[in-house]
Tab-separated table of C-alpha atoms in Angstrom:
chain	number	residue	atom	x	y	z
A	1	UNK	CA	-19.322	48.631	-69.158
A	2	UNK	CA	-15.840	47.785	-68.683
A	3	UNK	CA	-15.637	44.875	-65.867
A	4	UNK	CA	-12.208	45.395	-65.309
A	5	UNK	CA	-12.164	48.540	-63.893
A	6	UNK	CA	-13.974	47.272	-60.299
A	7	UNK	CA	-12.297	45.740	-56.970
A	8	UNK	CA	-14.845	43.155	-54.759
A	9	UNK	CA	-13.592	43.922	-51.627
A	10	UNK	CA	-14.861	41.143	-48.646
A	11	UNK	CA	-15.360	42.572	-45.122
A	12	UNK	CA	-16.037	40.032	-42.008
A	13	UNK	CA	-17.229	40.997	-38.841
A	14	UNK	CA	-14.570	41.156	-35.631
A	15	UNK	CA	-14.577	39.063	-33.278
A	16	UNK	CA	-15.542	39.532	-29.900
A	17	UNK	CA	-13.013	41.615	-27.861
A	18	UNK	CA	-11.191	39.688	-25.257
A	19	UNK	CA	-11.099	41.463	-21.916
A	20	UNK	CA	-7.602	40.693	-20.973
A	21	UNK	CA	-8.017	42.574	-17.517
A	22	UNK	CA	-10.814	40.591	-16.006
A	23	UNK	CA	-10.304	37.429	-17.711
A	24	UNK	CA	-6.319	36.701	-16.924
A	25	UNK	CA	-6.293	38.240	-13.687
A	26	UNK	CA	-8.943	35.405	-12.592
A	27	UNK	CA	-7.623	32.897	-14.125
A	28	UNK	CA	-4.275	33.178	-13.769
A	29	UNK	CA	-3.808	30.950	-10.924
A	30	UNK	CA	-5.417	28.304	-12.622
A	31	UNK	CA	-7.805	26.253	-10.632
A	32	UNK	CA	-6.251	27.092	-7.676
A	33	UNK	CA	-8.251	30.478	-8.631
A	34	UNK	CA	-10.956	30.105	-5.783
A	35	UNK	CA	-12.256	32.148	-2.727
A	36	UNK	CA	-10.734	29.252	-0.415
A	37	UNK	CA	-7.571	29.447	-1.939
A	38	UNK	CA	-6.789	33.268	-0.653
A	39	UNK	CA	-8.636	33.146	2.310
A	40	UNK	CA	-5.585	33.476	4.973
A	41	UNK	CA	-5.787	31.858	8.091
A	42	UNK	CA	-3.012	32.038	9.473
A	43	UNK	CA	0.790	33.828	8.370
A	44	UNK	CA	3.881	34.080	9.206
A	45	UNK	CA	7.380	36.233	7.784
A	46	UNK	CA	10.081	33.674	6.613
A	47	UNK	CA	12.904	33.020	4.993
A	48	UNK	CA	12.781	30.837	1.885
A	49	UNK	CA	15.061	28.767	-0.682
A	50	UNK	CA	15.644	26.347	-2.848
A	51	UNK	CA	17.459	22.909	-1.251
A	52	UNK	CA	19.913	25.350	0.648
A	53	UNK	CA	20.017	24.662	4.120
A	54	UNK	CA	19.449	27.566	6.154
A	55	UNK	CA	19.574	28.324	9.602
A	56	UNK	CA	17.744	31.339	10.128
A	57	UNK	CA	14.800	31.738	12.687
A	58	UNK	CA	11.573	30.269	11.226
A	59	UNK	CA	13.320	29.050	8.031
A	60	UNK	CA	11.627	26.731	5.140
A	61	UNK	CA	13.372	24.883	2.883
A	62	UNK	CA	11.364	23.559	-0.636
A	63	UNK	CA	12.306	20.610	-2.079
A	64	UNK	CA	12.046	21.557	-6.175
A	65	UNK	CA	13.768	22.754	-8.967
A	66	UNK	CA	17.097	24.834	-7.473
A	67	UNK	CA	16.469	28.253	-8.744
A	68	UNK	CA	17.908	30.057	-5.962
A	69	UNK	CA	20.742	29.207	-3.061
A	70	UNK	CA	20.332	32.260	-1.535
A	71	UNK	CA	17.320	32.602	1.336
A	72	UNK	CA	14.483	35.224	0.476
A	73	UNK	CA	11.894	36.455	2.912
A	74	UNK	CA	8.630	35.299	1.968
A	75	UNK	CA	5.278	35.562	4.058
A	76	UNK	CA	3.762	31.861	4.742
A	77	UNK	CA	0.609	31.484	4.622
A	78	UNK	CA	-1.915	28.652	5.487
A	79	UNK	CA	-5.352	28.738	3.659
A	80	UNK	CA	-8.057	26.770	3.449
A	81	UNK	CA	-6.528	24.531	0.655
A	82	UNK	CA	-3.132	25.572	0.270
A	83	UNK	CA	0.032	26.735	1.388
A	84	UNK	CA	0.850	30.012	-0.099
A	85	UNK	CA	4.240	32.367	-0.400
A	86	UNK	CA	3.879	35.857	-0.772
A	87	UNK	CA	6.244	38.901	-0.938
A	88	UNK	CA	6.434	41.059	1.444
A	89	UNK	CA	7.355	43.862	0.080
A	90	UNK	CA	4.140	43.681	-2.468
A	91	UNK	CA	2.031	41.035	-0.875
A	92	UNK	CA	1.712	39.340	-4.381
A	93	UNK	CA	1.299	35.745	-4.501
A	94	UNK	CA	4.803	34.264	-5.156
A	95	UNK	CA	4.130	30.270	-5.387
A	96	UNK	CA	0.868	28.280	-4.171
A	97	UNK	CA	0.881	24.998	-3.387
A	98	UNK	CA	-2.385	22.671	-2.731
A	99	UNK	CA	-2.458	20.516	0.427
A	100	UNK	CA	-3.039	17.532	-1.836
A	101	UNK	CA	0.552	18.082	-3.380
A	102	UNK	CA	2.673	18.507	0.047
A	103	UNK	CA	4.318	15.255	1.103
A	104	UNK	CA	6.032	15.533	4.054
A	105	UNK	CA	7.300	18.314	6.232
A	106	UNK	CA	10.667	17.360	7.992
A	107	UNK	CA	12.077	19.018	10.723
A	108	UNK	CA	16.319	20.034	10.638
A	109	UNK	CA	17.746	18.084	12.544
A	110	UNK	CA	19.767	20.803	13.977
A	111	UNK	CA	18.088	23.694	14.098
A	112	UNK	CA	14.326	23.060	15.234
A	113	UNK	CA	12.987	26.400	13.424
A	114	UNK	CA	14.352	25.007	10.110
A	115	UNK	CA	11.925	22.970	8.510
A	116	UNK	CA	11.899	21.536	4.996
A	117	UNK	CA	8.561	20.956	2.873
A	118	UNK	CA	9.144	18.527	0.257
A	119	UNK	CA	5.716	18.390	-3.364
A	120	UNK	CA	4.944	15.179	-4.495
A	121	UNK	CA	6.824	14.776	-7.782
A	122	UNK	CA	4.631	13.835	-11.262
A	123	UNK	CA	4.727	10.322	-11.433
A	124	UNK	CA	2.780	7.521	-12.265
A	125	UNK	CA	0.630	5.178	-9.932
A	126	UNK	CA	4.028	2.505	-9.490
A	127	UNK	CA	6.062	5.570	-8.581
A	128	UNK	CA	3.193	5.700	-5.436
A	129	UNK	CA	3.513	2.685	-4.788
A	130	UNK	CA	7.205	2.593	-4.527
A	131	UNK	CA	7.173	5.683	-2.595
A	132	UNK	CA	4.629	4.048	-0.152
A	133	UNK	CA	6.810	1.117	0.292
A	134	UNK	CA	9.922	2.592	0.964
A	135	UNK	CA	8.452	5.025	3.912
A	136	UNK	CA	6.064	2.729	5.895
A	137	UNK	CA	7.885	0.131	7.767
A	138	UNK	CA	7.778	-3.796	6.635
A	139	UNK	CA	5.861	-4.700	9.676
A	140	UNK	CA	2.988	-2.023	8.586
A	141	UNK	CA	0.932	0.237	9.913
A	142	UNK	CA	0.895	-0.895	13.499
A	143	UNK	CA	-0.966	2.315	14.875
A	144	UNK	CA	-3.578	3.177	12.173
A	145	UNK	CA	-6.242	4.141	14.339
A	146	UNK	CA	-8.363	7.547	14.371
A	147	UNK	CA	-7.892	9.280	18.133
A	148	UNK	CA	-10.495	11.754	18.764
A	149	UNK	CA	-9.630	15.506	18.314
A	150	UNK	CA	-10.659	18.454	16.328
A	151	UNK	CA	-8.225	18.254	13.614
A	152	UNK	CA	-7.833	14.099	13.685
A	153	UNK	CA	-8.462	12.335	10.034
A	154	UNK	CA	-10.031	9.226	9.958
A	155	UNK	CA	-6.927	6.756	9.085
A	156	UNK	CA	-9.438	3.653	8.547
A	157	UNK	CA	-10.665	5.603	5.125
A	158	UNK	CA	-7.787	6.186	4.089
A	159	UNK	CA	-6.451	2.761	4.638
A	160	UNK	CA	-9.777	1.482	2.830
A	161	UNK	CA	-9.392	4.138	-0.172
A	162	UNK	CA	-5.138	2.615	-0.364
A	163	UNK	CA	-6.201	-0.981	-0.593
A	164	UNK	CA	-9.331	-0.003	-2.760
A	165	UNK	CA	-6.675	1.746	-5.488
A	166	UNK	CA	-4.275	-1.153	-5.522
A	167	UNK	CA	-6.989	-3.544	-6.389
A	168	UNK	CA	-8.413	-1.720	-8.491
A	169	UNK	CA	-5.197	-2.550	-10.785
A	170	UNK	CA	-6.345	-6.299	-10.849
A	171	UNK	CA	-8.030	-6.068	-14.428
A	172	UNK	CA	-4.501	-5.575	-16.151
A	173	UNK	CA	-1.624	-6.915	-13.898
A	174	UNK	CA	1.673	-4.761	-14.233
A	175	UNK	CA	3.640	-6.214	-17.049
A	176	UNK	CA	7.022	-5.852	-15.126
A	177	UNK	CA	6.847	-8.849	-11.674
A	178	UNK	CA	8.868	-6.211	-9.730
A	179	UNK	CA	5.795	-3.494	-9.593
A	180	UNK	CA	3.433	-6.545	-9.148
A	181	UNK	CA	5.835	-7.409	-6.098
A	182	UNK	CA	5.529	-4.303	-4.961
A	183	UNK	CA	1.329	-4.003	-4.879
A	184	UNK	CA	1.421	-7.302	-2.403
A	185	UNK	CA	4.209	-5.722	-0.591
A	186	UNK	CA	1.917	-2.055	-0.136
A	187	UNK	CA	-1.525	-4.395	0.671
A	188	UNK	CA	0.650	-6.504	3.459
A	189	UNK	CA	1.459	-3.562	4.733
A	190	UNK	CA	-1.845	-1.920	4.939
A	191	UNK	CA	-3.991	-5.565	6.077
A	192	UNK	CA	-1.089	-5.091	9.251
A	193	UNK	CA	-3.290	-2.802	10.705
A	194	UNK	CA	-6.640	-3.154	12.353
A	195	UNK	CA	-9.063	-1.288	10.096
A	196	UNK	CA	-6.906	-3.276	7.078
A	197	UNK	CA	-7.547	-6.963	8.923
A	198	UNK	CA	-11.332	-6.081	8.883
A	199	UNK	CA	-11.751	-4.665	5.398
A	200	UNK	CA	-10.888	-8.348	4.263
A	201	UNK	CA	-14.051	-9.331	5.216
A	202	UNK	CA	-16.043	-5.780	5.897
A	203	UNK	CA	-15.092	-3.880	3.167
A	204	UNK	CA	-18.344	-3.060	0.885
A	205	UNK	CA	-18.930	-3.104	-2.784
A	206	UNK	CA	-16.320	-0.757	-4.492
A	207	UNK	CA	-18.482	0.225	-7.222
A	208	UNK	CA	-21.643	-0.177	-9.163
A	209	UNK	CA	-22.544	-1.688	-12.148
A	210	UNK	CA	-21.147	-4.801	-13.644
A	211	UNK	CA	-17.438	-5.939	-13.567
A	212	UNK	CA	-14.301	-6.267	-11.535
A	213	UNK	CA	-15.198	-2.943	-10.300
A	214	UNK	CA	-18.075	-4.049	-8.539
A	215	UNK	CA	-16.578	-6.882	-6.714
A	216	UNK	CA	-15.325	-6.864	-2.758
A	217	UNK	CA	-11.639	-6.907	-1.135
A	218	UNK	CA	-11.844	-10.422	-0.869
A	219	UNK	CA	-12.709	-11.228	-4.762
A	220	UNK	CA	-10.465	-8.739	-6.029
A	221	UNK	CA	-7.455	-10.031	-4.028
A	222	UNK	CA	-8.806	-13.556	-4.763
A	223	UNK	CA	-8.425	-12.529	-8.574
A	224	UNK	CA	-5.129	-10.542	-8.017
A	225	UNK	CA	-3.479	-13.420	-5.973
A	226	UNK	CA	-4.243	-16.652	-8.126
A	227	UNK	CA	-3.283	-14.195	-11.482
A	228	UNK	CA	0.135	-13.809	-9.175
A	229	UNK	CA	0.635	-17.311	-8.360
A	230	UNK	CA	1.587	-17.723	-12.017
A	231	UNK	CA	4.607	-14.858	-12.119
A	232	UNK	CA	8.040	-16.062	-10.627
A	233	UNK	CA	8.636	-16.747	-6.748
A	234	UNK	CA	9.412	-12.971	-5.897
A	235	UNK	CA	5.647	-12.132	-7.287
A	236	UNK	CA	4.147	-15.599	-4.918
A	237	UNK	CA	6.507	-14.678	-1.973
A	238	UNK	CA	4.811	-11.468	-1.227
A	239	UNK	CA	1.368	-13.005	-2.622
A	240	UNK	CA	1.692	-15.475	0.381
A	241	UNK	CA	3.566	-13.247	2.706
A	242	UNK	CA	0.416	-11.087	2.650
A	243	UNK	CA	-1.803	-13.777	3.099
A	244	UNK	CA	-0.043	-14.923	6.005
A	245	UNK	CA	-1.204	-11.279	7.093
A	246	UNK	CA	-4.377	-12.006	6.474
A	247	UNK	CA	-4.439	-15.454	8.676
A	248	UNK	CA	-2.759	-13.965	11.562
A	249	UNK	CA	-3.009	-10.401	13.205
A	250	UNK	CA	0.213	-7.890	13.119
A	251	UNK	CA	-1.418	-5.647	15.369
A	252	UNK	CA	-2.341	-4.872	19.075
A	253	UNK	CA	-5.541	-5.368	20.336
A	254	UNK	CA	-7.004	-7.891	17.653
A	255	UNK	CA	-10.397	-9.725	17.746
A	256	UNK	CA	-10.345	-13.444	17.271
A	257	UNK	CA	-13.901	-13.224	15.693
A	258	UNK	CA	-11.899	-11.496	12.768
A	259	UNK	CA	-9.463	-13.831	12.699
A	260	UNK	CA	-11.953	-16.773	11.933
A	261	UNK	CA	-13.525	-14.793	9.344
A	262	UNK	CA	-10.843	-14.087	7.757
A	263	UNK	CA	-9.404	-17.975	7.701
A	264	UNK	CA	-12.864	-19.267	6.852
A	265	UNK	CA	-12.418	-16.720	3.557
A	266	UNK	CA	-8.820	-17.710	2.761
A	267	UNK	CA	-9.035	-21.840	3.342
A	268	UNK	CA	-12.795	-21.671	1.744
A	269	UNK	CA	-11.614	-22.826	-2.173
A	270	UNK	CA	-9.847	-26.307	-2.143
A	271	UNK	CA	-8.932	-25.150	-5.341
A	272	UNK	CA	-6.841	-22.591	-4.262
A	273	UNK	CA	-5.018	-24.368	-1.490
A	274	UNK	CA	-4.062	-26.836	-3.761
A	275	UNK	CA	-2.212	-24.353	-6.084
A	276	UNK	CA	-0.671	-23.023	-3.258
A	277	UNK	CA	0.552	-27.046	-1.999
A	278	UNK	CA	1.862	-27.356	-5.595
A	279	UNK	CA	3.974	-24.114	-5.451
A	280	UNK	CA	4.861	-25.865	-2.414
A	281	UNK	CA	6.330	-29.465	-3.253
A	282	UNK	CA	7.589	-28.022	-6.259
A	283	UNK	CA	10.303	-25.653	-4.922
A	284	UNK	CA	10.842	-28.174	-2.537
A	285	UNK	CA	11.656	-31.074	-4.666
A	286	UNK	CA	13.589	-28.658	-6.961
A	287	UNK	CA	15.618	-26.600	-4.123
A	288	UNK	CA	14.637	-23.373	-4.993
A	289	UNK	CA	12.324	-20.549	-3.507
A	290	UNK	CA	12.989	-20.708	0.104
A	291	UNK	CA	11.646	-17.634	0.853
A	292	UNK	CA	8.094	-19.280	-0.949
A	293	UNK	CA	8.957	-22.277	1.159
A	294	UNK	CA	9.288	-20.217	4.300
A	295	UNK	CA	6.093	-18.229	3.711
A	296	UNK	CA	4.270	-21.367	2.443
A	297	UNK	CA	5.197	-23.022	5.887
A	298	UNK	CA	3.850	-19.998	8.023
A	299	UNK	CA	0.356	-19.961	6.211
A	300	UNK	CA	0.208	-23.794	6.973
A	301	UNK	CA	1.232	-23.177	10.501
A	302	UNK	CA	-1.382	-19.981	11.088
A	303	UNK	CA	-3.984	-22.907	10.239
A	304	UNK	CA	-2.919	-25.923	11.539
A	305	UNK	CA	-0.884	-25.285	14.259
A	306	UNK	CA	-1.367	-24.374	17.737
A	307	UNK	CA	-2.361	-22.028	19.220
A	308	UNK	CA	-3.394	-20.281	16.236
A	309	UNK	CA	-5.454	-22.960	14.622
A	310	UNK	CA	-7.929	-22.418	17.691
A	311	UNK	CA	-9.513	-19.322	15.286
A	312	UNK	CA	-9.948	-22.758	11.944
A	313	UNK	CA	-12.936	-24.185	11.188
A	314	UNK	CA	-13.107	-28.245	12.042
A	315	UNK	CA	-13.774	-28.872	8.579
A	316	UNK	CA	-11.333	-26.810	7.307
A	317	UNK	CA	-8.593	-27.755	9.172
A	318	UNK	CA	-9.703	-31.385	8.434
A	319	UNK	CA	-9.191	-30.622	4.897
A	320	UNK	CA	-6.091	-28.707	4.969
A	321	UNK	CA	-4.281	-31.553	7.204
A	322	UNK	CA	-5.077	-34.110	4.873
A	323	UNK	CA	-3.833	-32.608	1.719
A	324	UNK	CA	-0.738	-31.766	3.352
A	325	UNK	CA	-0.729	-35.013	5.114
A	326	UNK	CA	-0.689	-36.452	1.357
A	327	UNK	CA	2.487	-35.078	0.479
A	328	UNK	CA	3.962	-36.256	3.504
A	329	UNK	CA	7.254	-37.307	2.098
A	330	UNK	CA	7.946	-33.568	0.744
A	331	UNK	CA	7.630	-32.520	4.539
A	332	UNK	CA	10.001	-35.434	5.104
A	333	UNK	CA	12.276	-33.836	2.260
A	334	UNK	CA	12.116	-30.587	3.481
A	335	UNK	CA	12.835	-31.517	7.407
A	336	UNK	CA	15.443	-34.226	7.179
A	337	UNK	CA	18.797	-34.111	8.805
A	338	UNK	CA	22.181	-35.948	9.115
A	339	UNK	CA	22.150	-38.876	11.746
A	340	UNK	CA	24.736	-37.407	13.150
A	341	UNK	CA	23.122	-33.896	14.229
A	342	UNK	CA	19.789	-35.928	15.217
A	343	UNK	CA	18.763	-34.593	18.651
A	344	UNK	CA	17.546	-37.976	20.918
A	345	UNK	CA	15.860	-35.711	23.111
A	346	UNK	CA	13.825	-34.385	19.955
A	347	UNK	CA	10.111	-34.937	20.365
A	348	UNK	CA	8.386	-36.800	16.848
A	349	UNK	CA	5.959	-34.119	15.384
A	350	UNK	CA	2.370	-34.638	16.769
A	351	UNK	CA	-0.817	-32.903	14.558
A	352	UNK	CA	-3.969	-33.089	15.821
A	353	UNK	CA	-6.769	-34.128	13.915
A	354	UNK	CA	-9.866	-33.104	16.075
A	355	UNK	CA	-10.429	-36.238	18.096
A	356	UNK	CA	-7.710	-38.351	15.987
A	357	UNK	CA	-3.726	-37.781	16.660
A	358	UNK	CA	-1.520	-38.309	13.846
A	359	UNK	CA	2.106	-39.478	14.924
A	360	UNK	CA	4.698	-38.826	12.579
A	361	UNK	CA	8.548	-40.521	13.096
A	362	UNK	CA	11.490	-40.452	10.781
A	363	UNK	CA	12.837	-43.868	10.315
A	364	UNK	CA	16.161	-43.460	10.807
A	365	UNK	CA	17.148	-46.978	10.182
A	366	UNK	CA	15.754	-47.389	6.236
């Protein structure tokens, strides 16, 4: 028989048909596809743009892309999770937006039915932190505390859960000293408030298992701040600067009990307060980093000097004055002053030294 004369011909089975109906018309919103995510409670007929400032009655303004100038009504609506636009005309969803992503709603400052919603951006974790920074006020926040109320959110979590994120950063230390800069700058701010002064201390284990990950507040800022002392004086400024949070209360209504705790933590290691004395006498013998200097000098006065080293341990303060009182001549450096502008009603600088005084006077005449 003549072989040539056939054709093998191959035949695979199909696969399985996709049901485009049912599958992309639940999943097309993605994994804000859920039961919560549709369930209205509450709506309201709008008008709706693009960075255009509008002025008509119950008006929203989105801060995104700028597709459109002119204002289109939209229907509002508030779900469990999200903030949804629909058309009116067709009730179809137009845009949803997840709680989590909205990051601030700001009123017009003319019109009071105006408002403007403005998404958090994509961004990395030092874009947060910048963004923290530049909205919360250097002095902190003063009035973190949970009121009661059905629709109040505990602010003492989410203080816990901010200072919990930017230590958990310690393990690899920003390369650039300006986003270090900025996690002391974010943790002063947050150890200004009340529930931030007592995580120092109260703050549990952050993790489980073995690792930085499973260490406290205080070792992880321990290991964050002496890894900082090494960077340049911006990086130990706000390393000190938020330590000096740490020794003295920002906020209203503070407990002294606290307040020891905290100092007993933070003047515990010899160690350390010797590497912070050296950062000391050696911008002071060189003339640079005053604002080190300046944040240097209110640590030492939070512990040694009254009234607040009523809340320092005896043996502590012992300690503390005698190292310092060992580079007495750098003080000297630091304080002196032209014979001319010397004040003879100025009083000579007295530290006490539980049941000892130490007098200390310039001679004037050597």
């Amino acid at each position: 028989m003549n072989q040539s004369g056939f054709l093998l011909l191959s035949f695979l089975p199909s696969p399985p048909p996709i049901h485009r109906g049912t599958t992309c018309r639940v999943t097309r919103r993605g994994k804000n596809a859920t039961h919560e995510t549709f369930t209205v409670i509450g709506q309201s007929v709008c008008l709706s743009t693009f960075w255009g400032k509008i002025t008509n009655e119950h008006s929203v303004n989105h801060k995104g892309p700028p597709t459109s100038q002119e204002p289109v009504k939209r229907i509002l609506a508030l779900t469990e999770t999200c903030l949804v636009e629909r058309d009116p005309a067709s009730y179809n969803i137009v845009t949803i937006k997840p709680f989590g992503e909205v990051f601030a709603l700001i009123c017009d400052v003319d019109n009071p039915q105006v408002f403007t919603v403005e998404f958090i951006p994509d961004g990395n974790f030092a874009d947060a932190v910048f963004r923290f920074n530049a909205n919360i006020s250097y002095s902190g926040v003063l009035h973190a505390v949970t009121q009661d109320g059905l629709f109040s959110e505990n602010k003492e979590k989410l203080i816990n859960n901010a200072i919990l994120a930017l230590l958990s950063q310690e393990a690899e230390l920003p390369t650039l000293n300006t986003e270090l800069e900025r996690h002391f700058q974010a943790i002063r701010r947050l150890v200004a408030s009340k529930a931030g002064f007592q995580a120092f201390t109260q703050l549990p284990k952050s993790g489980q298992g073995s690792g930085v990950t499973d260490a406290t507040f205080r070792e992880k800022l321990g290991v964050k701040t002496v890894k900082a002392l090494k960077r340049n004086n911006s990086v130990t400024h706000a390393a000190v600067d938020m330590l000096c949070a740490l020794m003295c209360p920002m906020h209203d209504d503070y407990d002294l009990r606290q307040e020891q705790l905290n100092k007993a933590s933070l003047l515990s290691s010899k160690k350390f307060l010797e590497n912070l004395l050296d950062k000391f006498i050696t911008n002071v013998d060189h003339g640079t980093g005053a604002l080190v200097i300046s944040a240097l000098l209110d640590f030492l006065t939070f512990a040694l000097c009254a009234p607040y080293s009523g809340t320092t341990e005896g043996q502590q303060f012992d300690m503390l004055l005698e190292m310092v009182a060992s580079d007495g001549r750098t003080l000297f450096k630091l304080f002196q002053q032209d014979r001319n502008n010397l004040n003879p009603n100025q009083k000579p600088v007295i530290l006490r030294k539980r049941r000892q005084r130490i007098k200390i006077e310039v001679n004037w005449e050597g």
